[in-house]
Structures are given as C-alpha cells and as structure tokens.
GROMACS .gro file of C-alpha atoms in nm:
model
  369
    1MET     CA    1   5.315   3.476  -1.146
    2LYS     CA    2   5.171   3.494  -1.498
    3LYS     CA    3   5.183   3.116  -1.533
    4TYR     CA    4   4.917   3.090  -1.257
    5ILE     CA    5   4.675   3.345  -1.404
    6ILE     CA    6   4.524   3.126  -1.677
    7PRO     CA    7   4.457   2.825  -1.448
    8ILE     CA    8   4.300   3.055  -1.189
    9ILE     CA    9   4.075   3.212  -1.453
   10ILE     CA   10   3.969   2.867  -1.576
   11VAL     CA   11   3.879   2.758  -1.223
   12LEU     CA   12   3.675   3.075  -1.165
   13VAL     CA   13   3.490   3.028  -1.495
   14VAL     CA   14   3.406   2.665  -1.407
   15ILE     CA   15   3.275   2.769  -1.066
   16ALA     CA   16   3.064   3.042  -1.224
   17ILE     CA   17   2.913   2.797  -1.475
   18ILE     CA   18   2.828   2.550  -1.198
   19LEU     CA   19   2.658   2.818  -0.992
   20ILE     CA   20   2.456   2.935  -1.292
   21GLN     CA   21   2.349   2.587  -1.400
   22LYS     CA   22   2.270   2.452  -1.050
   23PRO     CA   23   1.991   2.670  -0.911
   24PHE     CA   24   1.913   2.406  -0.650
   25PHE     CA   25   2.234   2.492  -0.458
   26ARG     CA   26   2.102   2.630  -0.133
   27THR     CA   27   2.227   2.916   0.075
   28SER     CA   28   2.349   2.839   0.423
   29ASP     CA   29   2.024   2.957   0.581
   30THR     CA   30   1.811   2.711   0.381
   31THR     CA   31   1.743   2.384   0.562
   32THR     CA   32   1.551   2.072   0.469
   33VAL     CA   33   1.343   1.800   0.626
   34ARG     CA   34   1.488   1.475   0.496
   35ILE     CA   35   1.236   1.194   0.463
   36GLY     CA   36   1.333   0.841   0.371
   37LEU     CA   37   1.126   0.651   0.116
   38ALA     CA   38   1.140   0.271   0.135
   39LEU     CA   39   0.941   0.187  -0.177
   40ALA     CA   40   0.910  -0.118  -0.401
   41LEU     CA   41   1.050   0.012  -0.730
   42SER     CA   42   1.117  -0.338  -0.867
   43GLY     CA   43   0.964  -0.682  -0.819
   44ASP     CA   44   0.605  -0.792  -0.760
   45ALA     CA   45   0.499  -0.476  -0.575
   46ALA     CA   46   0.660  -0.229  -0.818
   47SER     CA   47   0.327  -0.098  -0.949
   48TRP     CA   48   0.236  -0.008  -0.591
   49GLY     CA   49   0.574   0.150  -0.526
   50GLU     CA   50   0.537   0.366  -0.836
   51GLN     CA   51   0.197   0.490  -0.719
   52GLU     CA   52   0.339   0.565  -0.375
   53ARG     CA   53   0.631   0.757  -0.521
   54ASN     CA   54   0.393   0.966  -0.731
   55GLY     CA   55   0.170   1.027  -0.430
   56VAL     CA   56   0.451   1.156  -0.210
   57ILE     CA   57   0.598   1.364  -0.493
   58LEU     CA   58   0.261   1.536  -0.533
   59ALA     CA   59   0.248   1.608  -0.160
   60GLN     CA   60   0.612   1.723  -0.160
   61GLU     CA   61   0.549   1.969  -0.442
   62GLU     CA   62   0.247   2.114  -0.264
   63LEU     CA   63   0.433   2.149   0.065
   64ASN     CA   64   0.744   2.305  -0.089
   65ALA     CA   65   0.534   2.548  -0.291
   66LYS     CA   66   0.410   2.681   0.044
   67GLY     CA   67   0.757   2.699   0.197
   68GLY     CA   68   0.799   2.340   0.310
   69ILE     CA   69   0.744   2.195   0.656
   70ASP     CA   70   0.792   2.463   0.919
   71LYS     CA   71   0.989   2.664   0.657
   72ASN     CA   72   1.210   2.366   0.573
   73LEU     CA   73   1.190   2.220   0.223
   74VAL     CA   74   1.101   1.852   0.195
   75GLU     CA   75   1.380   1.636   0.056
   76PHE     CA   76   1.354   1.264  -0.021
   77ILE     CA   77   1.612   0.988   0.008
   78THR     CA   78   1.473   0.691  -0.183
   79GLU     CA   79   1.561   0.324  -0.144
   80ASP     CA   80   1.421   0.033  -0.346
   81THR     CA   81   1.284  -0.245  -0.124
   82LYS     CA   82   1.293  -0.482  -0.427
   83SER     CA   83   0.964  -0.640  -0.314
   84THR     CA   84   1.135  -0.868  -0.062
   85SER     CA   85   1.169  -0.884   0.315
   86VAL     CA   86   1.548  -0.865   0.286
   87GLY     CA   87   1.521  -0.567   0.051
   88SER     CA   88   1.279  -0.387   0.283
   89THR     CA   89   1.502  -0.443   0.584
   90ASN     CA   90   1.815  -0.334   0.398
   91ALA     CA   91   1.642  -0.020   0.271
   92VAL     CA   92   1.531   0.082   0.619
   93GLN     CA   93   1.872  -0.001   0.769
   94LYS     CA   94   2.043   0.223   0.515
   95LEU     CA   95   1.799   0.509   0.575
   96VAL     CA   96   1.831   0.484   0.953
   97ASN     CA   97   2.197   0.398   1.004
   98PHE     CA   98   2.367   0.572   0.710
   99ASP     CA   99   2.136   0.855   0.607
  100LYS     CA  100   2.024   0.922   0.966
  101VAL     CA  101   1.668   1.013   0.868
  102GLN     CA  102   1.408   1.064   1.139
  103TYR     CA  103   1.105   0.991   0.918
  104ILE     CA  104   1.040   0.701   0.681
  105ILE     CA  105   0.747   0.643   0.445
  106GLY     CA  106   0.717   0.271   0.375
  107PRO     CA  107   0.803  -0.002   0.329
  108THR     CA  108   0.567  -0.093   0.047
  109TRP     CA  109   0.371  -0.411   0.132
  110PHE     CA  110   0.529  -0.412   0.478
  111ASP     CA  111   0.291  -0.690   0.586
  112SER     CA  112   0.407  -0.923   0.307
  113TYR     CA  113   0.773  -0.818   0.336
  114PRO     CA  114   0.831  -0.779   0.712
  115GLY     CA  115   1.154  -0.761   0.907
  116ALA     CA  116   1.231  -0.390   0.924
  117GLN     CA  117   1.037  -0.352   1.248
  118GLY     CA  118   1.348  -0.442   1.445
  119VAL     CA  119   1.551  -0.170   1.274
  120VAL     CA  120   1.336   0.116   1.407
  121LYS     CA  121   1.235  -0.044   1.736
  122ASN     CA  122   1.367   0.154   2.034
  123THR     CA  123   1.466   0.448   1.811
  124ASN     CA  124   1.317   0.793   1.759
  125VAL     CA  125   1.250   0.719   1.391
  126LEU     CA  126   0.886   0.761   1.287
  127MET     CA  127   0.794   0.506   1.018
  128ILE     CA  128   0.455   0.503   0.844
  129THR     CA  129   0.363   0.257   0.569
  130PRO     CA  130   0.099   0.351   0.311
  131SER     CA  131   0.030  -0.007   0.195
  132ALA     CA  132   0.026  -0.260   0.477
  133SER     CA  133  -0.222  -0.389   0.731
  134ALA     CA  134  -0.173  -0.222   1.069
  135THR     CA  135  -0.261  -0.536   1.261
  136ALA     CA  136  -0.018  -0.748   1.057
  137ILE     CA  137   0.286  -0.524   1.094
  138GLN     CA  138   0.234  -0.501   1.471
  139GLN     CA  139   0.298  -0.875   1.510
  140PRO     CA  140   0.444  -1.039   1.712
  141GLU     CA  141   0.462  -0.718   1.917
  142LYS     CA  142   0.336  -0.365   1.887
  143ILE     CA  143   0.605  -0.106   1.814
  144SER     CA  144   0.496   0.244   1.911
  145ASN     CA  145   0.678   0.437   1.637
  146ILE     CA  146   0.539   0.232   1.344
  147PHE     CA  147   0.206   0.334   1.187
  148SER     CA  148  -0.007   0.242   0.886
  149VAL     CA  149  -0.228   0.458   0.666
  150TRP     CA  150  -0.360   0.160   0.471
  151TYR     CA  151  -0.712   0.018   0.468
  152ARG     CA  152  -0.791  -0.214   0.757
  153THR     CA  153  -0.801  -0.583   0.676
  154ASP     CA  154  -1.055  -0.649   0.949
  155ALA     CA  155  -1.292  -0.382   0.816
  156ILE     CA  156  -1.269  -0.503   0.455
  157THR     CA  157  -1.316  -0.872   0.538
  158ASP     CA  158  -1.613  -0.787   0.760
  159GLY     CA  159  -1.767  -0.590   0.474
  160LEU     CA  160  -1.722  -0.878   0.232
  161ALA     CA  161  -1.872  -1.128   0.477
  162LYS     CA  162  -2.179  -0.908   0.519
  163PHE     CA  163  -2.216  -0.882   0.143
  164MET     CA  164  -2.187  -1.260   0.096
  165ASN     CA  165  -2.465  -1.304   0.349
  166THR     CA  166  -2.696  -1.070   0.157
  167ASP     CA  167  -2.583  -1.242  -0.163
  168ALA     CA  168  -2.728  -1.569  -0.027
  169LYS     CA  169  -2.393  -1.748  -0.008
  170LYS     CA  170  -2.352  -1.992   0.280
  171ASN     CA  171  -2.081  -2.252   0.215
  172ILE     CA  172  -1.752  -2.073   0.159
  173ALA     CA  173  -1.410  -2.201   0.050
  174LEU     CA  174  -1.102  -1.987   0.119
  175VAL     CA  175  -0.804  -2.012  -0.118
  176PHE     CA  176  -0.504  -1.784  -0.066
  177GLN     CA  177  -0.138  -1.763  -0.149
  178ASN     CA  178   0.067  -1.863   0.153
  179ASP     CA  179   0.197  -1.529   0.278
  180ALA     CA  180   0.165  -1.314   0.590
  181TYR     CA  181  -0.092  -1.073   0.447
  182TYR     CA  182  -0.325  -1.338   0.311
  183GLN     CA  183  -0.288  -1.543   0.628
  184GLU     CA  184  -0.429  -1.242   0.812
  185VAL     CA  185  -0.707  -1.198   0.554
  186GLN     CA  186  -0.808  -1.559   0.607
  187ASP     CA  187  -0.795  -1.532   0.985
  188PHE     CA  188  -1.010  -1.218   0.993
  189PHE     CA  189  -1.264  -1.365   0.752
  190VAL     CA  190  -1.298  -1.679   0.962
  191THR     CA  191  -1.354  -1.458   1.267
  192VAL     CA  192  -1.649  -1.271   1.109
  193ALA     CA  193  -1.797  -1.564   0.916
  194ASP     CA  194  -2.007  -1.706   1.197
  195LYS     CA  195  -2.186  -1.382   1.285
  196ASN     CA  196  -2.273  -1.345   0.916
  197GLU     CA  197  -2.410  -1.701   0.902
  198LEU     CA  198  -2.136  -1.825   0.671
  199ASN     CA  199  -2.001  -2.178   0.689
  200ILE     CA  200  -1.628  -2.212   0.614
  201VAL     CA  201  -1.607  -2.542   0.427
  202SER     CA  202  -1.233  -2.537   0.355
  203LYS     CA  203  -0.921  -2.325   0.399
  204ASP     CA  204  -0.622  -2.360   0.168
  205LEU     CA  205  -0.297  -2.162   0.182
  206ILE     CA  206  -0.112  -2.244  -0.141
  207ASN     CA  207   0.261  -2.196  -0.187
  208PRO     CA  208   0.372  -1.979  -0.483
  209GLY     CA  209   0.418  -2.158  -0.814
  210GLU     CA  210   0.116  -2.389  -0.801
  211THR     CA  211  -0.089  -2.362  -1.123
  212ASP     CA  212  -0.314  -2.671  -1.119
  213PHE     CA  213  -0.631  -2.633  -0.912
  214LYS     CA  214  -0.850  -2.897  -1.078
  215THR     CA  215  -0.845  -3.141  -0.787
  216LEU     CA  216  -0.909  -2.866  -0.533
  217LEU     CA  217  -1.207  -2.733  -0.730
  218ALA     CA  218  -1.351  -3.080  -0.786
  219ARG     CA  219  -1.337  -3.137  -0.411
  220MET     CA  220  -1.523  -2.809  -0.355
  221LYS     CA  221  -1.803  -2.924  -0.585
  222LEU     CA  222  -1.844  -3.242  -0.382
  223LYS     CA  223  -1.871  -3.032  -0.065
  224ASN     CA  224  -2.144  -2.810  -0.216
  225VAL     CA  225  -1.938  -2.492  -0.193
  226ASP     CA  226  -2.143  -2.182  -0.288
  227ALA     CA  227  -1.859  -1.933  -0.318
  228ILE     CA  228  -1.480  -1.904  -0.320
  229PHE     CA  229  -1.298  -1.614  -0.160
  230PHE     CA  230  -0.945  -1.608  -0.301
  231GLY     CA  231  -0.637  -1.389  -0.322
  232MET     CA  232  -0.289  -1.427  -0.470
  233TYR     CA  233   0.003  -1.218  -0.594
  234ASP     CA  234   0.158  -1.486  -0.816
  235GLU     CA  235   0.009  -1.428  -1.162
  236SER     CA  236   0.065  -1.786  -1.278
  237MET     CA  237  -0.131  -1.907  -0.976
  238LEU     CA  238  -0.411  -1.661  -1.041
  239ILE     CA  239  -0.445  -1.757  -1.405
  240GLY     CA  240  -0.436  -2.125  -1.312
  241LEU     CA  241  -0.710  -2.090  -1.051
  242LEU     CA  242  -0.935  -1.874  -1.269
  243ARG     CA  243  -0.887  -2.097  -1.574
  244ASP     CA  244  -0.960  -2.417  -1.383
  245HIS     CA  245  -1.260  -2.257  -1.212
  246THR     CA  246  -1.409  -2.175  -1.552
  247THR     CA  247  -1.362  -2.536  -1.663
  248ILE     CA  248  -1.431  -2.736  -1.347
  249ALA     CA  249  -1.668  -2.531  -1.130
  250PRO     CA  250  -1.814  -2.235  -1.321
  251ASN     CA  251  -2.130  -2.233  -1.107
  252ILE     CA  252  -1.939  -2.158  -0.788
  253ALA     CA  253  -1.936  -1.781  -0.733
  254ILE     CA  254  -1.593  -1.621  -0.695
  255TYR     CA  255  -1.496  -1.323  -0.479
  256THR     CA  256  -1.165  -1.147  -0.430
  257ASN     CA  257  -1.008  -0.817  -0.323
  258GLN     CA  258  -0.911  -0.489  -0.491
  259ASP     CA  259  -0.644  -0.653  -0.705
  260ALA     CA  260  -0.921  -0.753  -0.947
  261ARG     CA  261  -0.944  -0.397  -1.075
  262GLY     CA  262  -0.610  -0.448  -1.248
  263TRP     CA  263  -0.734  -0.760  -1.426
  264ILE     CA  264  -1.029  -0.607  -1.607
  265ASN     CA  265  -0.828  -0.466  -1.899
  266ASN     CA  266  -0.575  -0.750  -1.901
  267LYS     CA  267  -0.636  -0.993  -2.188
  268ASP     CA  268  -0.481  -1.278  -1.988
  269TYR     CA  269  -0.757  -1.250  -1.726
  270GLN     CA  270  -1.056  -1.136  -1.931
  271PRO     CA  271  -1.180  -1.484  -2.039
  272TYR     CA  272  -1.211  -1.595  -1.677
  273ILE     CA  273  -1.354  -1.306  -1.473
  274SER     CA  274  -1.707  -1.257  -1.603
  275ASN     CA  275  -1.935  -1.203  -1.299
  276LEU     CA  276  -1.640  -1.197  -1.058
  277LYS     CA  277  -1.727  -0.991  -0.750
  278PHE     CA  278  -1.465  -0.803  -0.553
  279VAL     CA  279  -1.435  -0.584  -0.248
  280ASP     CA  280  -1.249  -0.266  -0.335
  281ASN     CA  281  -1.105   0.012  -0.126
  282ALA     CA  282  -1.319   0.315  -0.049
  283PRO     CA  283  -1.288   0.579  -0.323
  284MET     CA  284  -1.026   0.852  -0.312
  285SER     CA  285  -1.146   1.212  -0.301
  286GLU     CA  286  -1.234   1.362  -0.639
  287THR     CA  287  -1.002   1.655  -0.570
  288PHE     CA  288  -0.706   1.423  -0.525
  289VAL     CA  289  -0.792   1.220  -0.835
  290LYS     CA  290  -0.809   1.539  -1.042
  291LYS     CA  291  -0.478   1.690  -0.932
  292TYR     CA  292  -0.297   1.356  -0.950
  293THR     CA  293  -0.426   1.298  -1.303
  294GLU     CA  294  -0.324   1.648  -1.411
  295ARG     CA  295   0.026   1.599  -1.269
  296PHE     CA  296   0.100   1.244  -1.388
  297LYS     CA  297  -0.135   1.210  -1.690
  298THR     CA  298  -0.294   0.896  -1.547
  299GLU     CA  299  -0.550   0.827  -1.277
  300PRO     CA  300  -0.428   0.725  -0.930
  301THR     CA  301  -0.472   0.367  -0.815
  302LEU     CA  302  -0.368   0.138  -0.531
  303SER     CA  303  -0.173   0.328  -0.263
  304ALA     CA  304  -0.124   0.664  -0.435
  305SER     CA  305  -0.362   0.853  -0.208
  306THR     CA  306  -0.251   0.682   0.114
  307ALA     CA  307   0.111   0.772   0.035
  308TYR     CA  308   0.006   1.134  -0.024
  309ASP     CA  309  -0.184   1.133   0.305
  310THR     CA  310   0.113   0.980   0.487
  311LEU     CA  311   0.344   1.268   0.400
  312MET     CA  312   0.077   1.524   0.488
  313ILE     CA  313   0.024   1.360   0.828
  314ILE     CA  314   0.399   1.365   0.896
  315ALA     CA  315   0.418   1.730   0.788
  316GLU     CA  316   0.141   1.836   1.025
  317ALA     CA  317   0.291   1.642   1.314
  318ILE     CA  318   0.634   1.801   1.263
  319GLU     CA  319   0.492   2.152   1.235
  320LYS     CA  320   0.270   2.130   1.542
  321SER     CA  321   0.474   1.927   1.788
  322ASP     CA  322   0.824   1.858   1.912
  323ASN     CA  323   0.711   1.496   1.947
  324PRO     CA  324   0.551   1.396   1.613
  325ARG     CA  325   0.488   1.036   1.717
  326GLU     CA  326   0.292   1.139   2.024
  327TYR     CA  327   0.106   1.405   1.824
  328ILE     CA  328  -0.008   1.145   1.570
  329THR     CA  329  -0.151   0.919   1.840
  330LYS     CA  330  -0.355   1.200   1.996
  331HIS     CA  331  -0.493   1.399   1.700
  332SER     CA  332  -0.723   1.363   1.401
  333PHE     CA  333  -0.618   1.429   1.043
  334SER     CA  334  -0.797   1.525   0.724
  335THR     CA  335  -0.712   1.279   0.447
  336THR     CA  336  -0.792   1.237   0.079
  337THR     CA  337  -0.854   0.866   0.130
  338PHE     CA  338  -1.070   0.826   0.441
  339GLY     CA  339  -1.188   1.176   0.530
  340VAL     CA  340  -1.114   1.281   0.888
  341VAL     CA  341  -0.934   1.001   1.072
  342SER     CA  342  -0.752   0.919   1.390
  343PHE     CA  343  -0.523   0.629   1.476
  344ASP     CA  344  -0.638   0.344   1.699
  345GLU     CA  345  -0.464   0.107   1.940
  346TRP     CA  346  -0.295  -0.072   1.647
  347ASN     CA  347  -0.151   0.258   1.515
  348GLY     CA  348  -0.377   0.216   1.214
  349ILE     CA  349  -0.673   0.404   1.068
  350GLY     CA  350  -0.977   0.356   1.291
  351THR     CA  351  -1.226   0.101   1.157
  352LYS     CA  352  -1.522   0.338   1.195
  353ASN     CA  353  -1.423   0.501   0.868
  354LYS     CA  354  -1.589   0.360   0.556
  355GLN     CA  355  -1.314   0.155   0.395
  356TYR     CA  356  -1.470  -0.060   0.123
  357GLN     CA  357  -1.716  -0.084  -0.167
  358MET     CA  358  -1.837  -0.383  -0.372
  359PHE     CA  359  -1.805  -0.434  -0.749
  360GLN     CA  360  -1.898  -0.698  -1.005
  361VAL     CA  361  -1.737  -0.753  -1.344
  362ILE     CA  362  -2.018  -0.723  -1.600
  363ASP     CA  363  -1.949  -0.712  -1.975
  364GLY     CA  364  -1.584  -0.633  -1.910
  365GLU     CA  365  -1.653  -0.342  -1.676
  366ALA     CA  366  -1.637  -0.302  -1.298
  367VAL     CA  367  -1.992  -0.213  -1.191
  368LYS     CA  368  -2.058  -0.096  -0.835
  369ILE     CA  369  -2.315  -0.313  -0.659
   0.00000   0.00000   0.00000
C-alpha cells in the first residue's frame, strides 16, 4: 500500500495548485451566456476588428461587474473572419455548428464580405453586425434574425449630396472600388443626386489593383466635372488616385467617406489631401470616448462604439424577453453612438437619427464644416 501513497500525494498537490492558480474555475451553480464574435483580426479590415473587439470587451467588463446578463456572466468565443467572405462564412459556421452559440456579434464588414447569411437563415441564432450596411446585408433577401448597428448608407449619402449642393457643386464623377459596399454607396448617391440638383457625369467601379488614373481624370476635365466622390479600401489604388488627381486635375474638388480620418496623420497620404472634404460618422458620446480611452489608452475610432452598443442591445433583449429577436424589433434602445434608437424594416438603425457630419482637411487637420 505504501508504494501508492507518494503518487497519491503528488496528484493531490497538483490538483491543489491548479485550484489555487485558476480562480476562473466556476462552481456548478455559475452559468454563462456564450456570445460568438466573428471579427476581422487579420487582413484589410483588421483595424476595424480590433476596435470592435475592444468595444465588446468594454461592454463585457461592465456587464460582468454587475453580475452579467440575467445573473449569467458574459463569455466570448472569438473567430477571425480574415477579412474575406470565405473567412466570415467559416467563422460563423464554426460558431453556429460547433460552438452552438445563440448570439453572434459580427461579421466585421459583413457587406463587403457576405455569405454567412445562409448559415443563420432559418435558425434561432441572433446575429448583429456592428460594421455593415443594413440594406446591403439584407440582399438578395431579408433575413429576420440578422441586424446591423452600423450607420446607414442611405442617410450618409443623402447628407453628402445635400452638402455638395450647398457647396455649389453640380457635375459629379463617382469613382469607387468594385465591391458590394461601394456599389451600394454609388447606387444610393445616384438616387439622391437629382433631388439635390446634382448631375452625375460618370460612374466608375474600379477593380482592386489599378493604380493609374491619369486617363480617367483627364476625361473628367474634358467633361467639366466639378467634384469627385470616391471610396476605396485598396491603399495602392487610393494613393494612385490621389496622386494623379494632384497632378492632372487639382482644381476638381474631392469628397470621400469616414476613411479619410485615418489618412490625416499618414505621411503617404498627406501630400495629396489638402482641402479634401469627407462625410464622417456622427460623433460617439463623450462618456464612451472617456471610458474607452481610460481602458485602452487610445481614443475609439471606426466601429468601437457600435460594437459596444451591439452587446448592450443583446444583453437587454436577453434579460427582458424569452424571444430576444422579437424584442429587438419592437423596442427602443439607448446607445452611445446614435442616442435612443429603434430598428426599421431593414433591421437597421432608423434613418431619423443624425448619422453624419462634414469635415475638411485644412493645414493637416480635420476641421468640422
């Protein structure tokens, strides 16, 4: 019998050490709400995915400090979408079919990287993206358990068209990277152009990799274009367009979206963006900016606040209803991004909420106009 005593003692000591060093081991009466995160942690959208991860972590910490959701601690299962449609679909498939989660935040840039709609269609999984156009992700059909807490493309393009009208611009050229999101941006802008007395002179959807825009810009000059509204993810394309604009058509005004904020302190862009005007998202609440900055030692950008709001919306829906999806469609929510909001027929944030503001790059700074 003695020969078994030492091994038994060793095993007991090891177990004791594990229990001491692993305070997160939960007792049997502690349960969790498992939420899947389908975030872009690599690839073109990684900076957005990082902001979204920080946003949901901040919300998770606040919820768990108060006892969790309906007394259940919030636990994340995170998958990298790799900034591709295949990656987004694989991430959601794993979360739904293997991890068996009932709630998913993401995918990042779901409008540019679609495909996961079919994974959650006809399931009880509630999926809410913090960084994709509601109208884009509901194509070609609306799926009732998919929502978006991102800014509305139709509201932002309408705001820019109104500003161009007051800015005395009439003949507009549209130049976008050929992708689902920018296709929608172009379509919405064309829709609102006429009522804002804007004449669309040309529309160009450019495939990724193109860096020479000299011929395109020269053609715009011949057509008396007043302004260019452009948008691209591909940095080589962006630099090429901005560089050639400075050389070929510097007198044509240029307008873009919120991505321009990331160019202001980038030396690769700085020589080409003087006087650039851009439509930016409505500002986040000062309270959110302060607590995010204190937690992560940097100010929030992009989809940080919408990701935070997404988890808070899910938490409220779980706590107050046995049918969170139905609850979300019928109730209003207080958010750090838009104020008090409700979801519309597209399962997106209603367009009555102020969703944009205009800026101009002046002396290397973004100045609100």
